[in-house]
Short mmCIF file of C-alpha atoms in Angstrom, two decimals:
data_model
loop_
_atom_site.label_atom_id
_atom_site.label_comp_id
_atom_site.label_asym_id
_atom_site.label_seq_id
_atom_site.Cartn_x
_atom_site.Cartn_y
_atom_site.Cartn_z
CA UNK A 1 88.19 91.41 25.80
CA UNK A 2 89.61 89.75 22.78
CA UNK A 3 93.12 90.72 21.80
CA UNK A 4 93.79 92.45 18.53
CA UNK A 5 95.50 89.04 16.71
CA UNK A 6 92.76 86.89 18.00
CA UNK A 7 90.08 89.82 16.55
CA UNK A 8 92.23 89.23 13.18
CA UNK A 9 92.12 85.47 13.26
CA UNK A 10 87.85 85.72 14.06
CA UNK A 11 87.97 88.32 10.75
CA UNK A 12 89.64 86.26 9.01
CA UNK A 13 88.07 82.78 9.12
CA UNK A 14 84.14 84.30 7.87
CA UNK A 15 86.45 85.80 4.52
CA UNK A 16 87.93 82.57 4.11
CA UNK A 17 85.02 80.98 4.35
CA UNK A 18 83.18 83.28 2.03
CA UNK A 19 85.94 83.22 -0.64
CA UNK A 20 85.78 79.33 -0.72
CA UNK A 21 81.32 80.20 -1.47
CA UNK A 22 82.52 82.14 -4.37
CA UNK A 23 84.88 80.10 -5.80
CA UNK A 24 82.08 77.47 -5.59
CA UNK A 25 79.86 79.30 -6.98
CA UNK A 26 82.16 80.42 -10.13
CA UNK A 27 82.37 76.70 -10.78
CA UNK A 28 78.86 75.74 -10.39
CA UNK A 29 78.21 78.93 -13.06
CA UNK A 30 80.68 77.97 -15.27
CA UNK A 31 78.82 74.38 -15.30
CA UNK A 32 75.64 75.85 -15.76
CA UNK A 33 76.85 78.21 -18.17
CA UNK A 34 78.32 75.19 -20.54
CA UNK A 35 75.20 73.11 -19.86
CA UNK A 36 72.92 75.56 -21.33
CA UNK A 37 75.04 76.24 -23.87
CA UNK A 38 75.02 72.75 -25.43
CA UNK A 39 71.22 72.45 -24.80
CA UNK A 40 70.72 76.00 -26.96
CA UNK A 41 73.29 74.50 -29.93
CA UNK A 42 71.49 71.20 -29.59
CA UNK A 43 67.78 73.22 -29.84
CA UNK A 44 69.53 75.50 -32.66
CA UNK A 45 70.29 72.66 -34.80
CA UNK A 46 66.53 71.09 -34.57
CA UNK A 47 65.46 74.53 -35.38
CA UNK A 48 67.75 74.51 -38.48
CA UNK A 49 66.67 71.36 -39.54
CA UNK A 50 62.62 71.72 -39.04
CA UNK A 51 62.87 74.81 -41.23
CA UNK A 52 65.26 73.39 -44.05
CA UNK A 53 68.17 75.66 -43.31
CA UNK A 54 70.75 73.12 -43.06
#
């Protein structure tokens, strides 16, 4: 039977591990997020332009 620090130390690693999936994740959204951003002001502005707005 494990011992209660090694028990902590096995918790431990899987929130560490999880933590580091989330921060990657934030980042990849935050990418995605500025990506489609540009591509919707980029579309917005051919919009503008095709009807004589600008």
């Amino acid at each position: 039977m494990p011992r209660p620090t090694e028990q902590a130390v096995q918790a431990t690693v899987p929130a560490t591990d999880e933590m580091a999936d989330l921060i990657q994740l934030q980042e990849e959204n935050k990418r995605l997020r500025k990506t489609l951003a540009d591509k919707l002001r980029a579309e917005n502005a051919d919009l503008r332009k095709r009807l004589g707005l600008d």
